[in-house]
mmCIF file of C-alpha atoms in Angstrom:
data_model
loop_
_atom_site.group_PDB
_atom_site.id
_atom_site.type_symbol
_atom_site.label_atom_id
_atom_site.label_comp_id
_atom_site.label_asym_id
_atom_site.label_seq_id
_atom_site.Cartn_x
_atom_site.Cartn_y
_atom_site.Cartn_z
ATOM 1 C CA GLN A 1 107.983 121.922 58.322
ATOM 2 C CA VAL A 2 106.071 118.814 59.273
ATOM 3 C CA GLN A 3 108.089 115.606 59.525
ATOM 4 C CA LEU A 4 106.648 112.108 59.578
ATOM 5 C CA GLN A 5 108.258 108.811 60.566
ATOM 6 C CA GLU A 6 106.769 105.361 60.117
ATOM 7 C CA SER A 7 107.516 102.529 62.525
ATOM 8 C CA GLY A 8 106.407 98.955 62.935
ATOM 9 C CA PRO A 9 107.327 95.378 62.068
ATOM 10 C CA GLY A 10 109.212 94.683 58.889
ATOM 11 C CA LEU A 11 107.932 91.133 58.709
ATOM 12 C CA VAL A 12 104.396 89.858 59.223
ATOM 13 C CA LYS A 13 103.064 86.306 58.879
ATOM 14 C CA PRO A 14 100.170 85.531 56.547
ATOM 15 C CA SER A 15 96.745 86.019 58.181
ATOM 16 C CA GLU A 16 98.189 88.269 60.892
ATOM 17 C CA THR A 17 97.266 91.905 61.500
ATOM 18 C CA LEU A 18 99.720 94.641 60.556
ATOM 19 C CA SER A 19 99.946 97.674 62.801
ATOM 20 C CA LEU A 20 102.072 100.640 61.744
ATOM 21 C CA THR A 21 102.503 103.986 63.471
ATOM 22 C CA CYS A 22 103.331 107.369 61.992
ATOM 23 C CA ALA A 23 104.914 109.858 64.402
ATOM 24 C CA VAL A 24 104.326 113.499 63.497
ATOM 25 C CA SER A 25 106.718 116.287 64.494
ATOM 26 C CA GLY A 26 106.727 119.979 63.649
ATOM 27 C CA GLY A 27 102.954 120.079 63.522
ATOM 28 C CA SER A 28 99.780 118.946 65.230
ATOM 29 C CA LEU A 29 97.314 116.273 64.208
ATOM 30 C CA SER A 30 94.596 118.864 64.787
ATOM 31 C CA GLY A 31 93.086 120.487 61.735
ATOM 32 C CA ASN A 32 94.581 118.069 59.242
ATOM 33 C CA HIS A 33 93.935 114.894 57.293
ATOM 34 C CA TRP A 34 96.433 112.057 57.619
ATOM 35 C CA THR A 35 96.933 109.528 54.845
ATOM 36 C CA TRP A 36 98.497 106.111 54.278
ATOM 37 C CA ILE A 37 99.815 105.052 50.852
ATOM 38 C CA ARG A 38 101.612 101.870 49.866
ATOM 39 C CA GLN A 39 103.823 100.693 47.021
ATOM 40 C CA PRO A 40 104.239 96.969 46.282
ATOM 41 C CA PRO A 41 107.692 96.009 44.980
ATOM 42 C CA GLY A 42 108.079 97.050 41.356
ATOM 43 C CA LYS A 43 104.619 98.607 41.206
ATOM 44 C CA GLY A 44 103.035 102.023 41.532
ATOM 45 C CA LEU A 45 101.529 103.929 44.420
ATOM 46 C CA GLU A 46 98.227 102.859 45.979
ATOM 47 C CA TRP A 47 96.123 105.050 48.253
ATOM 48 C CA VAL A 48 95.156 103.094 51.366
ATOM 49 C CA GLY A 49 93.037 105.657 53.189
ATOM 50 C CA TYR A 50 92.955 108.755 55.339
ATOM 51 C CA ILE A 51 91.616 110.023 58.622
ATOM 52 C CA TYR A 52 90.581 113.529 59.625
ATOM 53 C CA TYR A 53 91.615 114.798 63.040
ATOM 54 C CA THR A 54 87.963 114.489 64.121
ATOM 55 C CA GLY A 55 88.181 110.737 63.538
ATOM 56 C CA THR A 56 86.268 110.568 60.258
ATOM 57 C CA ALA A 57 88.016 108.154 57.908
ATOM 58 C CA ASP A 58 87.795 106.914 54.330
ATOM 59 C CA TYR A 59 89.406 103.764 52.985
ATOM 60 C CA ASN A 60 90.193 102.208 49.631
ATOM 61 C CA PRO A 61 87.439 99.684 48.798
ATOM 62 C CA SER A 62 90.056 97.494 47.113
ATOM 63 C CA LEU A 63 91.220 96.470 50.582
ATOM 64 C CA ASN A 64 87.831 94.864 51.242
ATOM 65 C CA GLY A 65 87.219 96.290 54.702
ATOM 66 C CA ARG A 66 90.526 95.033 56.154
ATOM 67 C CA VAL A 67 91.875 98.518 56.889
ATOM 68 C CA SER A 68 91.383 100.954 59.740
ATOM 69 C CA ILE A 69 93.243 104.132 60.686
ATOM 70 C CA SER A 70 93.278 105.600 64.170
ATOM 71 C CA LEU A 71 94.625 108.703 65.918
ATOM 72 C CA ASP A 72 96.501 109.180 69.175
ATOM 73 C CA MET A 73 96.270 112.907 69.804
ATOM 74 C CA SER A 74 98.218 112.704 73.072
ATOM 75 C CA ARG A 75 101.226 111.186 71.309
ATOM 76 C CA ASN A 76 100.736 113.117 68.041
ATOM 77 C CA GLU A 77 100.674 109.841 66.130
ATOM 78 C CA PHE A 78 98.316 108.004 63.830
ATOM 79 C CA SER A 79 98.218 104.318 63.039
ATOM 80 C CA LEU A 80 97.305 101.918 60.266
ATOM 81 C CA HIS A 81 95.868 98.486 60.914
ATOM 82 C CA VAL A 82 95.463 95.893 58.162
ATOM 83 C CA THR A 83 93.925 92.530 59.033
ATOM 84 C CA SER A 84 94.352 89.173 57.284
ATOM 85 C CA MET A 85 97.674 90.126 55.716
ATOM 86 C CA ALA A 86 98.650 88.223 52.576
ATOM 87 C CA ALA A 87 101.632 88.174 50.227
ATOM 88 C CA ALA A 88 99.916 90.767 48.038
ATOM 89 C CA ASP A 89 100.103 93.214 50.953
ATOM 90 C CA THR A 90 103.915 93.195 50.833
ATOM 91 C CA ALA A 91 104.808 96.812 50.163
ATOM 92 C CA VAL A 92 106.553 99.956 51.299
ATOM 93 C CA TYR A 93 104.013 101.784 53.445
ATOM 94 C CA TYR A 94 104.138 105.586 53.579
ATOM 95 C CA CYS A 95 102.318 108.039 55.784
ATOM 96 C CA ALA A 96 101.612 111.595 54.640
ATOM 97 C CA ILE A 97 99.776 114.779 55.600
ATOM 98 C CA GLY A 98 96.759 115.856 53.613
ATOM 99 C CA SER A 99 93.680 114.381 51.997
ATOM 100 C CA GLY A 100 94.221 115.609 48.444
ATOM 101 C CA ARG A 101 97.670 116.838 47.569
ATOM 102 C CA LEU A 102 100.204 115.162 49.845
ATOM 103 C CA GLN A 103 102.932 117.646 50.599
ATOM 104 C CA PHE A 104 104.943 115.873 53.291
ATOM 105 C CA TRP A 105 105.619 112.158 53.433
ATOM 106 C CA GLY A 106 107.502 109.804 55.701
ATOM 107 C CA GLN A 107 110.458 107.871 54.335
ATOM 108 C CA GLY A 108 108.404 104.681 54.176
ATOM 109 C CA ILE A 109 108.714 101.282 55.817
ATOM 110 C CA LEU A 110 109.000 97.987 53.974
ATOM 111 C CA VAL A 111 106.591 95.360 55.256
ATOM 112 C CA THR A 112 107.068 91.815 54.002
ATOM 113 C CA VAL A 113 104.419 89.145 54.442
ATOM 114 C CA SER A 114 106.015 85.744 54.787
ATOM 115 C CA SER A 115 105.818 82.698 57.013
ATOM 116 C CA GLU B 1 87.104 104.486 40.716
ATOM 117 C CA ILE B 2 88.865 107.013 38.493
ATOM 118 C CA VAL B 3 91.652 105.440 36.464
ATOM 119 C CA LEU B 4 94.679 107.561 35.555
ATOM 120 C CA THR B 5 96.725 106.470 32.552
ATOM 121 C CA GLN B 6 100.208 107.923 32.179
ATOM 122 C CA SER B 7 102.223 107.958 29.001
ATOM 123 C CA PRO B 8 104.798 107.124 27.969
ATOM 124 C CA GLY B 9 105.853 104.434 30.410
ATOM 125 C CA THR B 10 109.497 105.363 29.948
ATOM 126 C CA LEU B 11 111.055 108.513 28.528
ATOM 127 C CA SER B 12 114.718 108.315 27.506
ATOM 128 C CA LEU B 13 116.227 111.776 27.278
ATOM 129 C CA SER B 14 119.520 113.605 27.711
ATOM 130 C CA PRO B 15 120.240 116.361 30.242
ATOM 131 C CA GLY B 16 119.141 119.706 28.832
ATOM 132 C CA GLU B 17 116.280 118.200 26.818
ATOM 133 C CA ARG B 18 112.598 118.891 27.357
ATOM 134 C CA ALA B 19 110.381 116.226 28.946
ATOM 135 C CA THR B 20 106.641 116.071 28.353
ATOM 136 C CA LEU B 21 104.648 113.618 30.494
ATOM 137 C CA SER B 22 100.957 112.908 29.984
ATOM 138 C CA CYS B 23 98.228 111.829 32.401
ATOM 139 C CA ARG B 24 94.710 111.011 31.240
ATOM 140 C CA ALA B 25 91.760 110.460 33.589
ATOM 141 C CA SER B 26 88.880 108.072 32.887
ATOM 142 C CA GLN B 27 86.440 110.852 33.821
ATOM 143 C CA SER B 28 86.695 114.532 34.604
ATOM 144 C CA VAL B 29 88.640 115.427 37.735
ATOM 145 C CA ASP B 30 88.355 119.197 37.164
ATOM 146 C CA ASN B 31 91.814 120.475 38.128
ATOM 147 C CA SER B 32 92.279 118.179 41.133
ATOM 148 C CA VAL B 33 95.562 116.690 39.986
ATOM 149 C CA ALA B 34 98.924 116.547 41.696
ATOM 150 C CA TRP B 35 102.292 115.476 40.299
ATOM 151 C CA TYR B 36 105.017 113.765 42.332
ATOM 152 C CA GLN B 37 108.667 112.928 41.697
ATOM 153 C CA HIS B 38 109.860 109.654 43.202
ATOM 154 C CA LYS B 39 113.433 108.462 43.508
ATOM 155 C CA PRO B 40 114.439 105.016 44.852
ATOM 156 C CA GLY B 41 114.642 104.858 48.636
ATOM 157 C CA GLN B 42 113.131 108.316 49.060
ATOM 158 C CA ALA B 43 109.721 109.687 49.855
ATOM 159 C CA PRO B 44 107.742 110.994 46.883
ATOM 160 C CA ARG B 45 108.085 114.753 46.449
ATOM 161 C CA LEU B 46 105.090 116.910 45.594
ATOM 162 C CA LEU B 47 105.814 119.117 42.581
ATOM 163 C CA ILE B 48 102.481 120.438 41.341
ATOM 164 C CA SER B 49 98.966 120.672 42.801
ATOM 165 C CA GLY B 50 95.736 121.974 41.323
ATOM 166 C CA ALA B 51 97.058 120.745 37.959
ATOM 167 C CA SER B 52 99.268 123.795 37.429
ATOM 168 C CA SER B 53 100.346 125.331 40.748
ATOM 169 C CA ARG B 54 104.002 124.751 41.461
ATOM 170 C CA ILE B 55 104.778 123.963 45.102
ATOM 171 C CA THR B 56 107.084 126.334 47.011
ATOM 172 C CA ASP B 57 110.785 125.646 46.363
ATOM 173 C CA ILE B 58 110.120 123.558 43.253
ATOM 174 C CA PRO B 59 112.290 124.860 40.381
ATOM 175 C CA ASP B 60 110.453 126.760 37.663
ATOM 176 C CA ARG B 61 111.605 124.303 35.002
ATOM 177 C CA PHE B 62 108.700 122.151 36.244
ATOM 178 C CA SER B 63 105.259 123.182 34.999
ATOM 179 C CA GLY B 64 101.855 121.553 34.899
ATOM 180 C CA SER B 65 98.841 122.128 32.696
ATOM 181 C CA GLY B 66 95.447 120.704 31.843
ATOM 182 C CA SER B 67 91.978 120.305 33.257
ATOM 183 C CA GLY B 68 89.116 117.849 32.986
ATOM 184 C CA THR B 69 90.678 114.611 31.772
ATOM 185 C CA ASP B 70 94.005 115.536 30.169
ATOM 186 C CA PHE B 71 97.034 116.754 32.068
ATOM 187 C CA THR B 72 100.675 117.391 31.275
ATOM 188 C CA LEU B 73 103.827 117.775 33.340
ATOM 189 C CA THR B 74 106.642 119.515 31.491
ATOM 190 C CA ILE B 75 110.265 119.719 32.548
ATOM 191 C CA SER B 76 111.713 122.435 30.342
ATOM 192 C CA ARG B 77 115.378 121.449 30.575
ATOM 193 C CA LEU B 78 116.313 118.256 32.349
ATOM 194 C CA GLU B 79 118.899 118.479 35.081
ATOM 195 C CA PRO B 80 120.774 115.335 36.267
ATOM 196 C CA GLU B 81 118.714 115.258 39.466
ATOM 197 C CA ASP B 82 115.423 115.144 37.502
ATOM 198 C CA PHE B 83 115.846 111.546 36.350
ATOM 199 C CA ALA B 84 113.235 109.716 38.388
ATOM 200 C CA VAL B 85 109.728 108.278 38.237
ATOM 201 C CA TYR B 86 106.844 110.734 38.047
ATOM 202 C CA TYR B 87 103.295 110.017 39.193
ATOM 203 C CA CYS B 88 100.080 111.912 38.685
ATOM 204 C CA GLN B 89 97.332 111.651 41.307
ATOM 205 C CA GLN B 90 93.705 112.717 41.308
ATOM 206 C CA TYR B 91 91.996 113.998 44.423
ATOM 207 C CA ARG B 92 88.614 114.877 42.941
ATOM 208 C CA ASN B 93 87.059 111.681 44.318
ATOM 209 C CA THR B 94 87.823 108.869 46.705
ATOM 210 C CA PRO B 95 89.393 106.465 46.389
ATOM 211 C CA ARG B 96 92.284 108.745 45.506
ATOM 212 C CA THR B 97 94.160 107.171 42.614
ATOM 213 C CA PHE B 98 97.607 107.421 41.066
ATOM 214 C CA GLY B 99 98.791 106.820 37.542
ATOM 215 C CA GLN B 100 101.162 103.932 36.987
ATOM 216 C CA GLY B 101 104.125 106.284 36.631
ATOM 217 C CA THR B 102 106.459 107.542 33.909
ATOM 218 C CA LYS B 103 110.142 106.785 34.308
ATOM 219 C CA VAL B 104 112.418 109.521 32.992
ATOM 220 C CA GLU B 105 115.770 107.891 32.324
ATOM 221 C CA ILE B 106 119.083 109.106 30.989
ATOM 222 C CA LYS B 107 119.555 108.343 27.301
#
């Protein structure tokens, strides 16, 4: 069974860039899509975007071009980068496997945007 | 963007009762709908994909139905561990979208 684990800073200042990493174990990045989802406090789930193992990616337009996802095949990890972070980006960020149904998820990491 | 509207927002039921959760899409998503269970502090758990296919190891008291724009998740007899928030998700188009969630709480 694939396991995923998010890591990164829990606190980011406004206007800074957030970088999170998702380490994958029990499976390879090859052949799969890899997705990021977030959940602001007290709100529902929001799809951030996904990347295919070939490097093709798709992002939520609501993030206005501030998002990119990258792969590190040698480390079996993928990463999320969000520029110009603002208070509205405060959320639990999850990584998951798949592009449609998301069968395995990480436990999530809370990222707070505050000066 | 396809909007998913879940109803009701909160369902107050007792263990052993039947829960019926609705998810309506703003346009047809064929059968490209998944249902997730989400408990505080945990990762969401995939229950149903393809609108009606139960995922391996999910108890058979969970069932999904529907196609096009109207979908239903049914829990036939609620167990104590079933009290949680449930989300539907469409994967017919990008951006993928989720409903706002239905909270199933103990009455």
